[in-house]
Amino acid sequence: MSGRSGTGELPVEVTSFVGRKEEVRQVRRLLQASRLVTVTGGAGIGKSRVAVEAASGVRRAFADGVRFVELAGVSDPGHLEEAVAQALDLADPSDRPDVEALADHLRDRQTLLLLDTCEHLVDACARLAQTLLESSPELRILATSRQSLGVPGEHIVALAPMPLPGPRAVESVAVLARCDSVALFLERVTAVDPHYTLTAGNAAQIAEVCARLDGIPLAIELVAVRMRTLPIGRILGLLDDRLWLLSGLTADRRHPTVGATVEWSHELCTDDERLLWSRLPVFVSTFDAAAAEGVCADGALPAERILPALLGLVDKSIVIPVRRGEGTVYRLLDIIREYGAARLQESGEREWLRRRHLRHYLELAHRGRKVGPDADQVELWGRIRRDWPNIRAALDLCAEDPAEHETGLNMASTLWYLWIACGMLREGHHHLERLLARCLPGTASWSWATLILAYVAIARGHLDEARLLLERCRRGSPPGGDTLRLLLLKLSGTLAVIEGDLRGGEVRLGAVVDRLGPGPHLPEVLLPSMVELGLSLIWRGETAASREVFLRCRRLCEEQGNAWARAYADYGLGLVAMAEGDADRAASHARDSLRVKRHFSDAMAIVLCLELLAAAAVDRGEPARAGRLLSAARTGWRDKGLLGYPLMVEDSARCAELVRRSLSRRDYDQAAREGAALGLEGAIAYALGEEEAAGGAVRRDAGWAPLTRREREVAELVAEGLTNRQIAHRLMVVQRTVDSHVEHILAKLGFSARAQVAAWATRRRLGSSAAPENA
């Protein structure tokens, strides 16, 4: 969701992009004509940077955004769809195959999907790309790979080395500086030595360095950073020693200059830097400095020397820093990762390091469970969700190694908040079920994992499975486990409430709340129990008792720093306010809850808040607004594969009936179309009055029916005086697509000429800005 951690966002590297302007333009042009463009080339040639730069320049052409999928650390083709789903922030709890969930999610979206580093998954990427393109007519895919995907309709941009200076370029400093390979070299040199400049005295040597490196960007960067400590003449001598024997291409299509330069860079690193380089490939995705210290430190490389070594590798362009929010994480280019992994394999440290990696992420999982009053739960849980590829690798190790099965059960149970609160129900179900199948019942770890799996099953709407799991836990749990019995009682109460046995559920949930008391014990059991108890009471009409439970819950959440559960308490207080006839207070509580829930991937909570806001809008005499919010919520239920509880479904149906009675059929249908077109993020912005964040969609849509969002964009560009060809260029589509949109616009509006469309669109735009709808 918006504000959450940047899942799937384009990486923002600290170093600037230099050169390759024509290649970037070519990629952008091809994206107009082709729905699949693949940037190919050997290792170190700059495929990812060209693709990211091209994608950054076409963001505005894709109403639903550009999503970046990093595949370098995905070794199993079976995890491909999961990686794409995470980049799309798609939390689908249903039993559908991943590819079906992706296809359904992307079906009507205008999205550019950037699949980075596909060569080791080329067959799986090809199958997925073809499936998604066939099912999603507005989707574009931009891929990077050492080889093409081989999908029909694919357009290929094959990157060559950067241009080298011609024989007479050294005669003019100005001409030489315009050469891409020289410009890159100089930019990276000045990053380490701001006073270095290109002069007539060093021009020939700089041109020679770029020529020796064959214009390969990675090789140029690795050499340029050495100018901090070595004069350029010395660098030329070292390059002669390293490169003179090499020529031609290697069997795996890598240019020998790249491999030789990587090895040369390795030799010039310090001992600490070399050792850290060999250990960093244990991370399958980005990592931060704390993770590097926690995993890679030992007697040979103490923790206090990790950060200097890491920054040394950054200075030498071995490790790439990437901005993420207010912090920095690090990543390895694929050839750097491969070189380090080969060194790690030679060292015999791989298995030891994987276990250090497991312990680090197990500790991180426990830290997320014990969020305290001074911690930022939103930031911490968001970070843990971003670290999912590394956490998954740790869980995979536990499943592979019988000695770590118990550790895996512990970790998968501890991560309940990742599964339940952060929308990763499918992943949680998979890992819990897999690890439970490898362990014998009768231990506390087995019982906890079984109960957490039941919790996940309830959240997915798999009530029969949940009942079987709870009964299995009753029979198989060890004696004397008070905390286990409390969680079992809580889940039994949850199940009873969902199935309509409100009084039976209240007895169980109330017993849990009484037993645990107001202390900080088992907040993952106590706080949800209080929320569910409050909901049951409000559904039974016990308004005062429900208010008291929600207020107590909110006070405890504030004391414990639990933003997730507090947002549910705010939602409950909104229901209480509606029951008491105070729609304004209900809307205020719902917005408070929504402001927090948008930072998690708790899709159910988000749609519940939207429905509560819709009910409040009906009560306040705003039926069109209510219709939009309700339609957006129902679209969210469908898109996320959510299964609402029966009582929630009944509440939603009652609200929909009130909206229908308050609007004409035409106005109701228009509001429904506008709400469905928002998407969940746009609906949140609309609900919170953030029209600018929502792209002004609702304010404008209210007067733009019956046009779709894309047709509205085309109509506005017609009003600006653009031809169909110019509109196609602006929107990154082929002209025949724009021709079709214009024909549909004319037909829908009953017009016969573009001038009529232009006048109509101008009136709508002026009307929207002059009299905006009350947010």
Tab-separated table of N, CA, C and O in Angstrom, residues 563-652:
chain	number	residue	atom	x	y	z
A	563	ALA	N	0.231	-0.745	16.602
A	563	ALA	CA	-0.570	0.070	15.686
A	563	ALA	C	-1.591	-0.765	14.936
A	563	ALA	O	-2.698	-0.302	14.635
A	564	TRP	N	-1.231	-2.012	14.613
A	564	TRP	CA	-2.112	-2.877	13.823
A	564	TRP	C	-3.410	-3.157	14.570
A	564	TRP	O	-4.507	-2.979	14.032
A	565	ALA	N	-3.312	-3.620	15.831
A	565	ALA	CA	-4.513	-3.932	16.590
A	565	ALA	C	-5.279	-2.655	16.958
A	565	ALA	O	-6.514	-2.651	16.996
A	566	ARG	N	-4.545	-1.571	17.205
A	566	ARG	CA	-5.238	-0.324	17.532
A	566	ARG	C	-6.124	0.107	16.358
A	566	ARG	O	-7.229	0.632	16.558
A	567	ALA	N	-5.656	-0.063	15.137
A	567	ALA	CA	-6.468	0.317	13.983
A	567	ALA	C	-7.766	-0.488	13.942
A	567	ALA	O	-8.821	0.030	13.547
A	568	TYR	N	-7.716	-1.755	14.352
A	568	TYR	CA	-8.945	-2.539	14.436
A	568	TYR	C	-9.855	-2.004	15.548
A	568	TYR	O	-11.090	-1.986	15.410
A	569	ALA	N	-9.254	-1.590	16.667
A	569	ALA	CA	-10.060	-1.008	17.738
A	569	ALA	C	-10.745	0.272	17.262
A	569	ALA	O	-11.918	0.524	17.581
A	570	ASP	N	-10.043	1.083	16.480
A	570	ASP	CA	-10.655	2.292	15.921
A	570	ASP	C	-11.816	1.945	14.988
A	570	ASP	O	-12.860	2.602	15.001
A	571	TYR	N	-11.611	0.901	14.171
A	571	TYR	CA	-12.706	0.456	13.300
A	571	TYR	C	-13.906	0.037	14.139
A	571	TYR	O	-15.057	0.395	13.842
A	572	GLY	N	-13.656	-0.730	15.222
A	572	GLY	CA	-14.753	-1.144	16.092
A	572	GLY	C	-15.467	0.031	16.716
A	572	GLY	O	-16.712	0.043	16.819
A	573	LEU	N	-14.722	1.042	17.155
A	573	LEU	CA	-15.353	2.236	17.719
A	573	LEU	C	-16.180	2.964	16.655
A	573	LEU	O	-17.192	3.610	16.978
A	574	GLY	N	-15.767	2.860	15.399
A	574	GLY	CA	-16.576	3.421	14.324
A	574	GLY	C	-17.907	2.700	14.187
A	574	GLY	O	-18.963	3.327	13.977
A	575	LEU	N	-17.895	1.378	14.316
A	575	LEU	CA	-19.151	0.618	14.286
A	575	LEU	C	-20.053	1.018	15.451
A	575	LEU	O	-21.280	1.136	15.298
A	576	VAL	N	-19.442	1.204	16.627
A	576	VAL	CA	-20.219	1.639	17.797
A	576	VAL	C	-20.858	2.998	17.518
A	576	VAL	O	-22.051	3.221	17.801
A	577	ALA	N	-20.089	3.917	16.950
A	577	ALA	CA	-20.624	5.249	16.657
A	577	ALA	C	-21.790	5.177	15.666
A	577	ALA	O	-22.795	5.884	15.819
A	578	MET	N	-21.664	4.313	14.660
A	578	MET	CA	-22.764	4.162	13.693
A	578	MET	C	-24.005	3.624	14.395
A	578	MET	O	-25.135	4.065	14.133
A	579	ALA	N	-23.800	2.646	15.291
A	579	ALA	CA	-24.940	2.082	16.019
A	579	ALA	C	-25.610	3.131	16.887
A	579	ALA	O	-26.820	3.057	17.155
A	580	GLU	N	-24.859	4.135	17.335
A	580	GLU	CA	-25.404	5.198	18.172
A	580	GLU	C	-25.912	6.376	17.339
A	580	GLU	O	-26.340	7.396	17.898
A	581	GLY	N	-25.846	6.246	16.004
A	581	GLY	CA	-26.389	7.279	15.137
A	581	GLY	C	-25.481	8.460	14.890
A	581	GLY	O	-25.934	9.513	14.439
A	582	ASP	N	-24.182	8.316	15.170
A	582	ASP	CA	-23.237	9.423	14.984
A	582	ASP	C	-22.335	9.105	13.784
A	582	ASP	O	-21.240	8.569	13.926
A	583	ALA	N	-22.810	9.443	12.587
A	583	ALA	CA	-22.084	9.099	11.364
A	583	ALA	C	-20.766	9.854	11.251
A	583	ALA	O	-19.781	9.317	10.736
A	584	ASP	N	-20.726	11.105	11.727
A	584	ASP	CA	-19.474	11.866	11.647
A	584	ASP	C	-18.378	11.216	12.485
A	584	ASP	O	-17.232	11.091	12.050
A	585	ARG	N	-18.731	10.809	13.704
A	585	ARG	CA	-17.740	10.162	14.564
A	585	ARG	C	-17.341	8.813	13.983
A	585	ARG	O	-16.179	8.423	14.053
A	586	ALA	N	-18.294	8.097	13.399
A	586	ALA	CA	-17.982	6.811	12.775
A	586	ALA	C	-16.981	6.988	11.642
A	586	ALA	O	-16.009	6.225	11.522
A	587	ALA	N	-17.199	8.011	10.807
A	587	ALA	CA	-16.292	8.262	9.692
A	587	ALA	C	-14.905	8.650	10.195
A	587	ALA	O	-13.882	8.241	9.634
A	588	SER	N	-14.864	9.424	11.284
A	588	SER	CA	-13.569	9.825	11.833
A	588	SER	C	-12.785	8.613	12.323
A	588	SER	O	-11.589	8.475	12.046
A	589	HIS	N	-13.450	7.697	13.048
A	589	HIS	CA	-12.769	6.482	13.509
A	589	HIS	C	-12.322	5.625	12.323
A	589	HIS	O	-11.227	5.062	12.337
A	590	ALA	N	-13.170	5.518	11.308
A	590	ALA	CA	-12.815	4.689	10.145
A	590	ALA	C	-11.607	5.259	9.420
A	590	ALA	O	-10.726	4.510	8.976
A	591	ARG	N	-11.547	6.580	9.302
A	591	ARG	CA	-10.388	7.185	8.644
A	591	ARG	C	-9.120	6.990	9.473
A	591	ARG	O	-8.043	6.752	8.931
A	592	ASP	N	-9.246	7.097	10.808
A	592	ASP	CA	-8.082	6.834	11.659
A	592	ASP	C	-7.557	5.419	11.436
A	592	ASP	O	-6.339	5.197	11.364
A	593	SER	N	-8.459	4.472	11.348
A	593	SER	CA	-8.051	3.082	11.115
A	593	SER	C	-7.422	2.927	9.738
A	593	SER	O	-6.379	2.296	9.586
A	594	LEU	N	-8.024	3.566	8.751
A	594	LEU	CA	-7.545	3.426	7.376
A	594	LEU	C	-6.151	4.022	7.203
A	594	LEU	O	-5.326	3.491	6.446
A	595	ARG	N	-5.871	5.112	7.897
A	595	ARG	CA	-4.548	5.738	7.793
A	595	ARG	C	-3.440	4.793	8.245
A	595	ARG	O	-2.309	4.877	7.756
A	596	VAL	N	-3.745	3.930	9.177
A	596	VAL	CA	-2.761	2.952	9.639
A	596	VAL	C	-2.763	1.715	8.737
A	596	VAL	O	-1.705	1.245	8.301
A	597	LYS	N	-3.937	1.210	8.440
A	597	LYS	CA	-4.026	-0.048	7.700
A	597	LYS	C	-3.436	0.062	6.286
A	597	LYS	O	-3.009	-0.931	5.717
A	598	ARG	N	-3.405	1.262	5.723
A	598	ARG	CA	-2.843	1.402	4.376
A	598	ARG	C	-1.358	1.058	4.368
A	598	ARG	O	-0.801	0.751	3.314
A	599	HIS	N	-0.693	1.119	5.510
A	599	HIS	CA	0.734	0.839	5.573
A	599	HIS	C	1.026	-0.651	5.730
A	599	HIS	O	2.170	-1.072	5.622
A	600	PHE	N	0.012	-1.422	6.043
A	600	PHE	CA	0.129	-2.876	6.043
A	600	PHE	C	-0.550	-3.388	4.772
A	600	PHE	O	-1.199	-2.634	4.050
A	601	SER	N	-0.448	-4.670	4.511
A	601	SER	CA	-1.208	-5.254	3.401
A	601	SER	C	-2.419	-5.987	3.952
A	601	SER	O	-2.741	-7.083	3.530
A	602	ASP	N	-3.076	-5.390	4.926
A	602	ASP	CA	-4.252	-5.979	5.552
A	602	ASP	C	-5.471	-5.585	4.728
A	602	ASP	O	-6.236	-4.682	5.078
A	603	ALA	N	-5.660	-6.299	3.619
A	603	ALA	CA	-6.689	-5.908	2.663
A	603	ALA	C	-8.086	-5.988	3.268
A	603	ALA	O	-8.947	-5.146	2.987
A	604	MET	N	-8.334	-6.997	4.120
A	604	MET	CA	-9.667	-7.105	4.705
A	604	MET	C	-9.993	-5.880	5.554
A	604	MET	O	-11.097	-5.332	5.479
A	605	ALA	N	-9.050	-5.442	6.371
A	605	ALA	CA	-9.297	-4.266	7.206
A	605	ALA	C	-9.559	-3.036	6.352
A	605	ALA	O	-10.412	-2.201	6.687
A	606	ILE	N	-8.836	-2.913	5.251
A	606	ILE	CA	-9.014	-1.753	4.376
A	606	ILE	C	-10.415	-1.727	3.779
A	606	ILE	O	-11.101	-0.700	3.803
A	607	VAL	N	-10.878	-2.851	3.253
A	607	VAL	CA	-12.212	-2.857	2.630
A	607	VAL	C	-13.302	-2.691	3.689
A	607	VAL	O	-14.348	-2.078	3.423
A	608	LEU	N	-13.077	-3.209	4.901
A	608	LEU	CA	-14.056	-2.995	5.972
A	608	LEU	C	-14.175	-1.512	6.313
A	608	LEU	O	-15.281	-1.000	6.530
A	609	CYS	N	-13.036	-0.816	6.376
A	609	CYS	CA	-13.073	0.626	6.632
A	609	CYS	C	-13.797	1.368	5.515
A	609	CYS	O	-14.571	2.309	5.774
A	610	LEU	N	-13.554	0.979	4.273
A	610	LEU	CA	-14.246	1.622	3.151
A	610	LEU	C	-15.750	1.408	3.246
A	610	LEU	O	-16.543	2.323	2.980
A	611	GLU	N	-16.171	0.212	3.648
A	611	GLU	CA	-17.604	-0.054	3.779
A	611	GLU	C	-18.209	0.745	4.928
A	611	GLU	O	-19.346	1.234	4.829
A	612	LEU	N	-17.477	0.886	6.030
A	612	LEU	CA	-17.975	1.701	7.136
A	612	LEU	C	-18.100	3.161	6.706
A	612	LEU	O	-19.087	3.846	7.043
A	613	LEU	N	-17.131	3.649	5.950
A	613	LEU	CA	-17.215	5.022	5.445
A	613	LEU	C	-18.380	5.178	4.477
A	613	LEU	O	-19.015	6.246	4.419
A	614	ALA	N	-18.663	4.136	3.705
A	614	ALA	CA	-19.826	4.181	2.814
A	614	ALA	C	-21.115	4.286	3.618
A	614	ALA	O	-22.015	5.087	3.299
A	615	ALA	N	-21.230	3.491	4.686
A	615	ALA	CA	-22.426	3.550	5.535
A	615	ALA	C	-22.575	4.944	6.155
A	615	ALA	O	-23.693	5.496	6.229
A	616	ALA	N	-21.449	5.525	6.599
A	616	ALA	CA	-21.513	6.865	7.183
A	616	ALA	C	-21.928	7.891	6.137
A	616	ALA	O	-22.689	8.827	6.434
A	617	ALA	N	-21.445	7.727	4.910
A	617	ALA	CA	-21.794	8.669	3.842
A	617	ALA	C	-23.282	8.615	3.525
A	617	ALA	O	-23.923	9.646	3.283
A	618	VAL	N	-23.876	7.419	3.522
A	618	VAL	CA	-25.321	7.305	3.307
A	618	VAL	C	-26.067	8.066	4.388
A	618	VAL	O	-26.999	8.836	4.123
A	619	ASP	N	-25.645	7.871	5.626
A	619	ASP	CA	-26.319	8.518	6.756
A	619	ASP	C	-26.185	10.031	6.701
A	619	ASP	O	-27.058	10.763	7.180
A	620	ARG	N	-25.087	10.521	6.110
A	620	ARG	CA	-24.871	11.962	6.030
A	620	ARG	C	-25.458	12.564	4.758
A	620	ARG	O	-25.221	13.728	4.451
A	621	GLY	N	-26.196	11.777	3.996
A	621	GLY	CA	-26.846	12.285	2.801
A	621	GLY	C	-25.922	12.430	1.610
A	621	GLY	O	-26.112	13.317	0.775
A	622	GLU	N	-24.911	11.564	1.510
A	622	GLU	CA	-23.975	11.592	0.383
A	622	GLU	C	-24.010	10.232	-0.331
A	622	GLU	O	-23.039	9.475	-0.324
A	623	PRO	N	-25.135	9.899	-0.967
A	623	PRO	CA	-25.269	8.554	-1.538
A	623	PRO	C	-24.301	8.261	-2.684
A	623	PRO	O	-23.862	7.112	-2.836
A	624	ALA	N	-23.968	9.276	-3.501
A	624	ALA	CA	-23.033	9.023	-4.603
A	624	ALA	C	-21.655	8.659	-4.059
A	624	ALA	O	-20.997	7.721	-4.548
A	625	ARG	N	-21.216	9.397	-3.038
A	625	ARG	CA	-19.943	9.076	-2.409
A	625	ARG	C	-19.986	7.677	-1.793
A	625	ARG	O	-19.035	6.896	-1.922
A	626	ALA	N	-21.090	7.360	-1.145
A	626	ALA	CA	-21.241	6.032	-0.558
A	626	ALA	C	-21.176	4.956	-1.629
A	626	ALA	O	-20.548	3.905	-1.429
A	627	GLY	N	-21.812	5.211	-2.764
A	627	GLY	CA	-21.790	4.224	-3.846
A	627	GLY	C	-20.393	3.969	-4.368
A	627	GLY	O	-20.017	2.826	-4.650
A	628	ARG	N	-19.600	5.037	-4.490
A	628	ARG	CA	-18.224	4.859	-4.950
A	628	ARG	C	-17.412	4.048	-3.940
A	628	ARG	O	-16.676	3.132	-4.304
A	629	LEU	N	-17.518	4.409	-2.673
A	629	LEU	CA	-16.746	3.705	-1.647
A	629	LEU	C	-17.155	2.242	-1.554
A	629	LEU	O	-16.309	1.352	-1.433
A	630	LEU	N	-18.444	1.990	-1.633
A	630	LEU	CA	-18.916	0.616	-1.536
A	630	LEU	C	-18.458	-0.193	-2.743
A	630	LEU	O	-18.031	-1.354	-2.614
A	631	SER	N	-18.533	0.403	-3.924
A	631	SER	CA	-18.078	-0.300	-5.132
A	631	SER	C	-16.583	-0.575	-5.071
A	631	SER	O	-16.128	-1.663	-5.443
A	632	ALA	N	-15.803	0.391	-4.584
A	632	ALA	CA	-14.363	0.181	-4.443
A	632	ALA	C	-14.079	-0.943	-3.461
A	632	ALA	O	-13.187	-1.783	-3.676
A	633	ALA	N	-14.846	-0.976	-2.354
A	633	ALA	CA	-14.650	-2.048	-1.371
A	633	ALA	C	-14.975	-3.407	-1.978
A	633	ALA	O	-14.232	-4.376	-1.793
A	634	ARG	N	-16.065	-3.491	-2.701
A	634	ARG	CA	-16.443	-4.780	-3.295
A	634	ARG	C	-15.439	-5.220	-4.353
A	634	ARG	O	-15.148	-6.411	-4.490
A	635	THR	N	-14.900	-4.261	-5.086
A	635	THR	CA	-13.837	-4.599	-6.035
A	635	THR	C	-12.621	-5.124	-5.289
A	635	THR	O	-11.959	-6.072	-5.735
A	636	GLY	N	-12.325	-4.522	-4.132
A	636	GLY	CA	-11.218	-5.005	-3.310
A	636	GLY	C	-11.449	-6.411	-2.812
A	636	GLY	O	-10.538	-7.247	-2.825
A	637	TRP	N	-12.682	-6.715	-2.357
A	637	TRP	CA	-12.997	-8.094	-1.936
A	637	TRP	C	-12.687	-9.070	-3.060
A	637	TRP	O	-12.055	-10.111	-2.847
A	638	ARG	N	-13.138	-8.704	-4.276
A	638	ARG	CA	-12.971	-9.621	-5.411
A	638	ARG	C	-11.514	-9.726	-5.831
A	638	ARG	O	-10.974	-10.823	-5.999
A	639	ASP	N	-10.841	-8.575	-5.987
A	639	ASP	CA	-9.464	-8.585	-6.485
A	639	ASP	C	-8.516	-9.294	-5.529
A	639	ASP	O	-7.561	-9.945	-5.951
A	640	LYS	N	-8.757	-9.158	-4.232
A	640	LYS	CA	-7.870	-9.760	-3.239
A	640	LYS	C	-8.282	-11.186	-2.879
A	640	LYS	O	-7.614	-11.831	-2.071
A	641	GLY	N	-9.376	-11.673	-3.475
A	641	GLY	CA	-9.802	-13.038	-3.177
A	641	GLY	C	-10.252	-13.217	-1.741
A	641	GLY	O	-10.122	-14.294	-1.160
A	642	LEU	N	-10.816	-12.155	-1.137
A	642	LEU	CA	-11.193	-12.209	0.272
A	642	LEU	C	-12.552	-12.873	0.447
A	642	LEU	O	-13.436	-12.774	-0.406
A	643	LEU	N	-12.717	-13.540	1.579
A	643	LEU	CA	-13.979	-14.172	1.929
A	643	LEU	C	-14.491	-13.521	3.212
A	643	LEU	O	-13.957	-13.751	4.293
A	644	GLY	N	-15.508	-12.681	3.101
A	644	GLY	CA	-15.998	-11.979	4.273
A	644	GLY	C	-16.794	-12.883	5.205
A	644	GLY	O	-17.390	-13.877	4.785
A	645	TYR	N	-16.817	-12.535	6.490
A	645	TYR	CA	-17.608	-13.271	7.457
A	645	TYR	C	-19.089	-13.018	7.169
A	645	TYR	O	-19.460	-11.937	6.701
A	646	PRO	N	-19.964	-13.971	7.458
A	646	PRO	CA	-21.394	-13.797	7.121
A	646	PRO	C	-22.001	-12.508	7.635
A	646	PRO	O	-22.723	-11.822	6.914
A	647	LEU	N	-21.700	-12.142	8.898
A	647	LEU	CA	-22.284	-10.924	9.450
A	647	LEU	C	-21.755	-9.677	8.746
A	647	LEU	O	-22.474	-8.686	8.582
A	648	MET	N	-20.488	-9.712	8.322
A	648	MET	CA	-19.933	-8.590	7.567
A	648	MET	C	-20.611	-8.476	6.206
A	648	MET	O	-20.907	-7.378	5.727
A	649	VAL	N	-20.851	-9.614	5.576
A	649	VAL	CA	-21.521	-9.622	4.275
A	649	VAL	C	-22.928	-9.052	4.402
A	649	VAL	O	-23.391	-8.287	3.536
A	650	GLU	N	-23.613	-9.399	5.493
A	650	GLU	CA	-24.960	-8.863	5.716
A	650	GLU	C	-24.928	-7.348	5.889
A	650	GLU	O	-25.781	-6.632	5.342
A	651	ASP	N	-23.950	-6.848	6.650
A	651	ASP	CA	-23.826	-5.397	6.824
A	651	ASP	C	-23.597	-4.704	5.483
A	651	ASP	O	-24.176	-3.651	5.203
A	652	SER	N	-22.740	-5.297	4.668
A	652	SER	CA	-22.446	-4.721	3.359
A	652	SER	C	-23.693	-4.700	2.481
A	652	SER	O	-23.962	-3.710	1.785
